[in-house]
Amino acid sequence: MEIWPAIDLRHGKPVRLRQGDYNQKTVFGDDPVEFAKRWQAAGAKRLHLVDLDAAKGDDPTANREAVARIVAETGLPCQMGGGVRDEAAIESLLGLGLNRLVVGSAALKQPDWFASMCDAYPKQLAAGIDARDGMVATDGWLETSSTPAIELAQDLRGRTENIAAIIYTDIARDGMMSGPNFEGLAQMAAATDIPLVASGGVTTYDDVRKLVQMQMPAAIVGRSIYDGVMQLEEVIEIAGDK
């Protein structure tokens, strides 16, 4: 199982939110590159970046310099989500050297457009499906739609073969240190053949072992490694991410 350590960016600094709430923010320092290098030294082979400013509709360029430095100074494959809503954003972000982009709200609201972008940039775009009680949440998790997450995944698969992955996040678990929604992940995995990345709530080594047993292709780890609840080296060892 691939392990993707997360670096969430707000005003150029590394932060973590609780349940996507911008008012429940912990700032972990001034320089996100420092964390990128720390996770690389611990054995990370790839990084998951989130542009919280762009996701919220704030300045979409606020974190570009930090992202470019992470990519350049680590040389690791990086994927990033947050505010990827048009082709201009896709072009400029891929131009920073990012390997893969995560498209969230736009994949739900403009599925034809998203499918066309997947075909134009094959295997470089992943769908970020964020769910609250099984329903897709959008706009930086500020809105909840009436679309079941599984239906969205199946609809997108029906439109394109070139989608890279689904980043599936249960908002209720994100940043709460309460464990993933294993049932929701299992249902999503059974519903589509798109590679699935488990996100939100991966807190303990047992969580990692269970995801491996479920044959989950990949998982994102965030707050637990920042707070020292898990050591990234051990997570990578359990995941067999060699």
C-alpha positions as a Markdown table, in Angstrom:
| # | Residue | x | y | z |
|---|---|---|---|---|
| 1 | Met | 0.0 | 0.0 | 0.0 |
| 2 | Glu | 1.3 | 3.4 | -0.9 |
| 3 | Ile | 1.6 | 5.9 | 1.9 |
| 4 | Trp | 1.1 | 9.6 | 1.1 |
| 5 | Pro | 2.1 | 12.0 | 4.0 |
| 6 | Ala | -0.1 | 15.1 | 3.8 |
| 7 | Ile | 1.0 | 18.7 | 3.9 |
| 8 | Asp | -1.9 | 21.1 | 4.1 |
| 9 | Leu | -1.0 | 24.7 | 3.1 |
| 10 | Arg | -2.6 | 27.9 | 4.3 |
| 11 | His | -0.9 | 31.3 | 3.6 |
| 12 | Gly | 2.2 | 29.4 | 2.7 |
| 13 | Lys | 2.5 | 27.6 | 6.1 |
| 14 | Pro | 1.9 | 24.0 | 7.0 |
| 15 | Val | -1.4 | 23.5 | 8.9 |
| 16 | Arg | -4.0 | 20.9 | 9.8 |
| 17 | Leu | -7.7 | 21.5 | 10.1 |
| 18 | Arg | -10.3 | 19.5 | 12.2 |
| 19 | Gln | -13.1 | 18.2 | 9.9 |
| 20 | Gly | -12.2 | 20.8 | 7.3 |
| 21 | Asp | -13.1 | 23.7 | 9.6 |
| 22 | Tyr | -10.9 | 26.7 | 8.9 |
| 23 | Asn | -11.6 | 28.0 | 12.4 |
| 24 | Gln | -10.1 | 24.8 | 13.9 |
| 25 | Lys | -6.6 | 25.2 | 12.5 |
| 26 | Thr | -3.3 | 24.1 | 13.9 |
| 27 | Val | -0.2 | 25.8 | 12.4 |
| 28 | Phe | 2.8 | 23.5 | 12.5 |
| 29 | Gly | 5.6 | 26.0 | 11.6 |
| 30 | Asp | 6.6 | 28.5 | 9.0 |
| 31 | Asp | 8.2 | 26.4 | 6.3 |
| 32 | Pro | 6.3 | 23.5 | 4.7 |
| 33 | Val | 9.5 | 22.4 | 2.9 |
| 34 | Glu | 10.9 | 21.5 | 6.3 |
| 35 | Phe | 8.1 | 19.0 | 6.7 |
| 36 | Ala | 8.4 | 17.7 | 3.2 |
| 37 | Lys | 12.1 | 17.0 | 3.8 |
| 38 | Arg | 11.3 | 15.4 | 7.2 |
| 39 | Trp | 8.8 | 13.0 | 5.7 |
| 40 | Gln | 11.3 | 12.3 | 2.8 |
| 41 | Ala | 14.0 | 11.5 | 5.4 |
| 42 | Ala | 11.6 | 9.1 | 7.1 |
| 43 | Gly | 11.1 | 7.2 | 3.9 |
| 44 | Ala | 8.2 | 8.9 | 2.1 |
| 45 | Lys | 8.3 | 8.2 | -1.6 |
| 46 | Arg | 5.5 | 10.7 | -2.5 |
| 47 | Leu | 3.6 | 13.6 | -0.9 |
| 48 | His | 0.0 | 14.7 | -0.8 |
| 49 | Leu | -0.4 | 18.5 | -0.8 |
| 50 | Val | -3.6 | 20.5 | -0.2 |
| 51 | Asp | -4.0 | 24.2 | -1.1 |
| 52 | Leu | -6.5 | 25.3 | 1.5 |
| 53 | Asp | -6.5 | 28.9 | 0.2 |
| 54 | Ala | -7.5 | 27.8 | -3.3 |
| 55 | Ala | -10.0 | 25.3 | -1.9 |
| 56 | Lys | -11.7 | 28.1 | 0.0 |
| 57 | Gly | -11.8 | 30.4 | -3.0 |
| 58 | Asp | -9.1 | 32.7 | -1.6 |
| 59 | Asp | -5.9 | 33.7 | -3.5 |
| 60 | Pro | -5.1 | 30.6 | -5.6 |
| 61 | Thr | -1.5 | 31.7 | -5.9 |
| 62 | Ala | -0.8 | 32.1 | -2.2 |
| 63 | Asn | 0.9 | 28.7 | -1.9 |
| 64 | Arg | 2.4 | 28.3 | -5.4 |
| 65 | Glu | 5.9 | 29.3 | -4.3 |
| 66 | Ala | 5.8 | 26.8 | -1.4 |
| 67 | Val | 4.5 | 24.1 | -3.7 |
| 68 | Ala | 7.2 | 24.7 | -6.3 |
| 69 | Arg | 9.9 | 24.6 | -3.6 |
| 70 | Ile | 8.6 | 21.3 | -2.2 |
| 71 | Val | 8.6 | 19.7 | -5.6 |
| 72 | Ala | 12.1 | 21.0 | -6.5 |
| 73 | Glu | 13.8 | 20.4 | -3.2 |
| 74 | Thr | 12.5 | 16.9 | -2.6 |
| 75 | Gly | 12.3 | 15.6 | -6.1 |
| 76 | Leu | 9.4 | 13.4 | -4.9 |
| 77 | Pro | 6.2 | 12.8 | -6.9 |
| 78 | Cys | 3.6 | 15.1 | -5.5 |
| 79 | Gln | -0.1 | 15.3 | -5.9 |
| 80 | Met | -2.1 | 18.3 | -4.9 |
| 81 | Gly | -5.8 | 19.2 | -4.4 |
| 82 | Gly | -7.6 | 22.4 | -3.6 |
| 83 | Gly | -9.3 | 24.8 | -6.0 |
| 84 | Val | -8.6 | 22.9 | -9.2 |
| 85 | Arg | -11.6 | 24.1 | -11.1 |
| 86 | Asp | -10.5 | 25.0 | -14.7 |
| 87 | Glu | -8.0 | 24.0 | -17.3 |
| 88 | Ala | -5.8 | 27.1 | -16.7 |
| 89 | Ala | -5.3 | 25.9 | -13.1 |
| 90 | Ile | -4.5 | 22.4 | -14.3 |
| 91 | Glu | -1.9 | 23.7 | -16.7 |
| 92 | Ser | -0.2 | 26.0 | -14.3 |
| 93 | Leu | -0.1 | 23.5 | -11.4 |
| 94 | Leu | 1.2 | 20.7 | -13.6 |
| 95 | Gly | 3.7 | 23.3 | -14.8 |
| 96 | Leu | 5.1 | 23.5 | -11.2 |
| 97 | Gly | 6.2 | 19.9 | -11.5 |
| 98 | Leu | 3.3 | 18.3 | -9.7 |
| 99 | Asn | 2.6 | 14.7 | -10.9 |
| 100 | Arg | -1.1 | 14.5 | -10.2 |
| 101 | Leu | -3.9 | 16.9 | -9.3 |
| 102 | Val | -7.0 | 16.2 | -7.2 |
| 103 | Val | -10.2 | 17.7 | -8.5 |
| 104 | Gly | -13.0 | 17.9 | -6.0 |
| 105 | Ser | -16.1 | 20.2 | -6.4 |
| 106 | Ala | -15.7 | 20.5 | -10.1 |
| 107 | Ala | -15.8 | 16.8 | -10.6 |
| 108 | Leu | -19.3 | 16.7 | -9.1 |
| 109 | Lys | -20.6 | 19.9 | -10.6 |
| 110 | Gln | -19.1 | 19.5 | -14.1 |
| 111 | Pro | -18.6 | 15.8 | -14.7 |
| 112 | Asp | -18.4 | 16.1 | -18.5 |
| 113 | Trp | -15.7 | 18.8 | -18.1 |
| 114 | Phe | -13.8 | 16.6 | -15.6 |
| 115 | Ala | -14.0 | 13.6 | -17.9 |
| 116 | Ser | -12.7 | 15.7 | -20.8 |
| 117 | Met | -9.8 | 16.9 | -18.7 |
| 118 | Cys | -9.0 | 13.3 | -17.7 |
| 119 | Asp | -8.8 | 12.4 | -21.3 |
| 120 | Ala | -6.7 | 15.5 | -22.1 |
| 121 | Tyr | -4.3 | 14.8 | -19.2 |
| 122 | Pro | -4.5 | 11.0 | -18.9 |
| 123 | Lys | -3.8 | 9.5 | -15.4 |
| 124 | Gln | -2.8 | 13.0 | -14.1 |
| 125 | Leu | -6.1 | 13.9 | -12.5 |
| 126 | Ala | -7.7 | 12.2 | -9.5 |
| 127 | Ala | -11.2 | 12.8 | -8.2 |
| 128 | Gly | -11.3 | 14.0 | -4.6 |
| 129 | Ile | -14.6 | 12.6 | -3.3 |
| 130 | Asp | -15.3 | 14.0 | 0.2 |
| 131 | Ala | -18.3 | 12.5 | 1.9 |
| 132 | Arg | -20.4 | 13.5 | 4.9 |
| 133 | Asp | -22.8 | 10.7 | 5.8 |
| 134 | Gly | -22.2 | 9.1 | 2.5 |
| 135 | Met | -23.1 | 12.3 | 0.5 |
| 136 | Val | -20.6 | 14.3 | -1.5 |
| 137 | Ala | -19.4 | 17.5 | 0.2 |
| 138 | Thr | -18.1 | 20.4 | -1.9 |
| 139 | Asp | -16.6 | 23.9 | -1.8 |
| 140 | Gly | -14.0 | 23.2 | 0.8 |
| 141 | Trp | -16.5 | 21.0 | 2.7 |
| 142 | Leu | -18.7 | 24.0 | 3.3 |
| 143 | Glu | -21.6 | 22.5 | 1.4 |
| 144 | Thr | -23.1 | 19.0 | 1.3 |
| 145 | Ser | -24.8 | 17.8 | -1.9 |
| 146 | Ser | -27.6 | 15.3 | -2.5 |
| 147 | Thr | -25.3 | 13.0 | -4.5 |
| 148 | Pro | -24.2 | 9.7 | -2.9 |
| 149 | Ala | -20.4 | 9.4 | -3.1 |
| 150 | Ile | -20.6 | 5.9 | -4.6 |
| 151 | Glu | -22.9 | 7.2 | -7.4 |
| 152 | Leu | -20.4 | 10.0 | -8.3 |
| 153 | Ala | -17.6 | 7.5 | -8.5 |
| 154 | Gln | -19.5 | 5.2 | -10.8 |
| 155 | Asp | -20.7 | 8.1 | -12.9 |
| 156 | Leu | -17.2 | 9.3 | -13.4 |
| 157 | Arg | -15.9 | 5.9 | -14.3 |
| 158 | Gly | -18.7 | 5.6 | -16.9 |
| 159 | Arg | -17.4 | 8.8 | -18.5 |
| 160 | Thr | -13.7 | 8.2 | -18.8 |
| 161 | Glu | -11.0 | 5.5 | -18.5 |
| 162 | Asn | -8.3 | 8.0 | -17.8 |
| 163 | Ile | -9.1 | 9.0 | -14.2 |
| 164 | Ala | -6.0 | 8.3 | -12.1 |
| 165 | Ala | -7.6 | 7.6 | -8.7 |
| 166 | Ile | -10.2 | 8.5 | -6.2 |
| 167 | Ile | -9.1 | 10.2 | -3.0 |
| 168 | Tyr | -11.9 | 9.2 | -0.7 |
| 169 | Thr | -12.3 | 11.3 | 2.5 |
| 170 | Asp | -14.9 | 10.8 | 5.3 |
| 171 | Ile | -15.1 | 14.4 | 6.6 |
| 172 | Ala | -16.4 | 13.2 | 10.0 |
| 173 | Arg | -13.1 | 11.4 | 10.5 |
| 174 | Asp | -10.6 | 13.9 | 9.1 |
| 175 | Gly | -8.3 | 15.4 | 11.7 |
| 176 | Met | -10.3 | 13.8 | 14.5 |
| 177 | Met | -7.9 | 10.9 | 15.3 |
| 178 | Ser | -10.8 | 8.5 | 15.3 |
| 179 | Gly | -9.9 | 6.0 | 12.7 |
| 180 | Pro | -11.1 | 5.7 | 9.0 |
| 181 | Asn | -14.6 | 4.8 | 7.9 |
| 182 | Phe | -13.7 | 1.3 | 6.9 |
| 183 | Glu | -17.2 | 0.4 | 6.0 |
| 184 | Gly | -17.5 | 3.4 | 3.6 |
| 185 | Leu | -14.1 | 2.5 | 2.1 |
| 186 | Ala | -15.1 | -1.1 | 1.5 |
| 187 | Gln | -18.4 | 0.0 | -0.1 |
| 188 | Met | -16.5 | 2.4 | -2.4 |
| 189 | Ala | -13.9 | -0.2 | -3.3 |
| 190 | Ala | -16.6 | -2.7 | -4.2 |
| 191 | Ala | -18.5 | -0.1 | -6.3 |
| 192 | Thr | -15.7 | 0.9 | -8.7 |
| 193 | Asp | -12.4 | -0.4 | -10.2 |
| 194 | Ile | -10.8 | 3.1 | -10.0 |
| 195 | Pro | -7.7 | 2.9 | -7.6 |
| 196 | Leu | -8.8 | 4.1 | -4.2 |
| 197 | Val | -6.8 | 6.3 | -1.8 |
| 198 | Ala | -8.0 | 6.2 | 1.8 |
| 199 | Ser | -8.0 | 9.6 | 3.4 |
| 200 | Gly | -9.2 | 10.9 | 6.8 |
| 201 | Gly | -8.8 | 9.5 | 10.2 |
| 202 | Val | -5.8 | 7.1 | 9.7 |
| 203 | Thr | -4.6 | 7.3 | 13.3 |
| 204 | Thr | -3.1 | 4.0 | 14.6 |
| 205 | Tyr | -0.8 | 1.2 | 13.3 |
| 206 | Asp | -3.9 | -1.1 | 13.5 |
| 207 | Asp | -5.7 | 1.3 | 11.1 |
| 208 | Val | -2.8 | 0.9 | 8.7 |
| 209 | Arg | -2.8 | -2.9 | 9.1 |
| 210 | Lys | -6.6 | -3.1 | 8.4 |
| 211 | Leu | -6.3 | -1.0 | 5.3 |
| 212 | Val | -3.5 | -3.4 | 4.1 |
| 213 | Gln | -5.8 | -6.3 | 4.8 |
| 214 | Met | -8.5 | -4.6 | 2.8 |
| 215 | Gln | -6.0 | -4.4 | -0.1 |
| 216 | Met | -6.4 | -0.6 | -0.2 |
| 217 | Pro | -4.0 | 0.6 | -2.9 |
| 218 | Ala | -3.0 | 3.8 | -1.0 |
| 219 | Ala | -3.6 | 5.8 | 2.1 |
| 220 | Ile | -3.0 | 9.4 | 3.2 |
| 221 | Val | -1.7 | 10.1 | 6.7 |
| 222 | Gly | -1.8 | 13.5 | 8.3 |
| 223 | Arg | -2.4 | 14.6 | 11.8 |
| 224 | Ser | -1.3 | 11.4 | 13.4 |
| 225 | Ile | 2.3 | 11.8 | 12.2 |
| 226 | Tyr | 2.4 | 15.5 | 13.0 |
| 227 | Asp | 1.3 | 14.8 | 16.6 |
| 228 | Gly | 3.7 | 11.9 | 16.9 |
| 229 | Val | 0.9 | 9.3 | 17.5 |
| 230 | Met | 2.5 | 7.3 | 14.7 |
| 231 | Gln | 6.0 | 7.3 | 13.3 |
| 232 | Leu | 6.0 | 7.6 | 9.5 |
| 233 | Glu | 8.9 | 5.0 | 9.2 |
| 234 | Glu | 6.7 | 2.4 | 11.0 |
| 235 | Val | 3.7 | 3.3 | 8.9 |
| 236 | Ile | 5.7 | 2.8 | 5.7 |
| 237 | Glu | 7.0 | -0.5 | 7.1 |
| 238 | Ile | 3.6 | -1.9 | 7.9 |
| 239 | Ala | 2.2 | -0.8 | 4.6 |
| 240 | Gly | 5.0 | -2.5 | 2.7 |
| 241 | Asp | 5.6 | 0.6 | 0.8 |
| 242 | Lys | 9.1 | -0.3 | -0.5 |
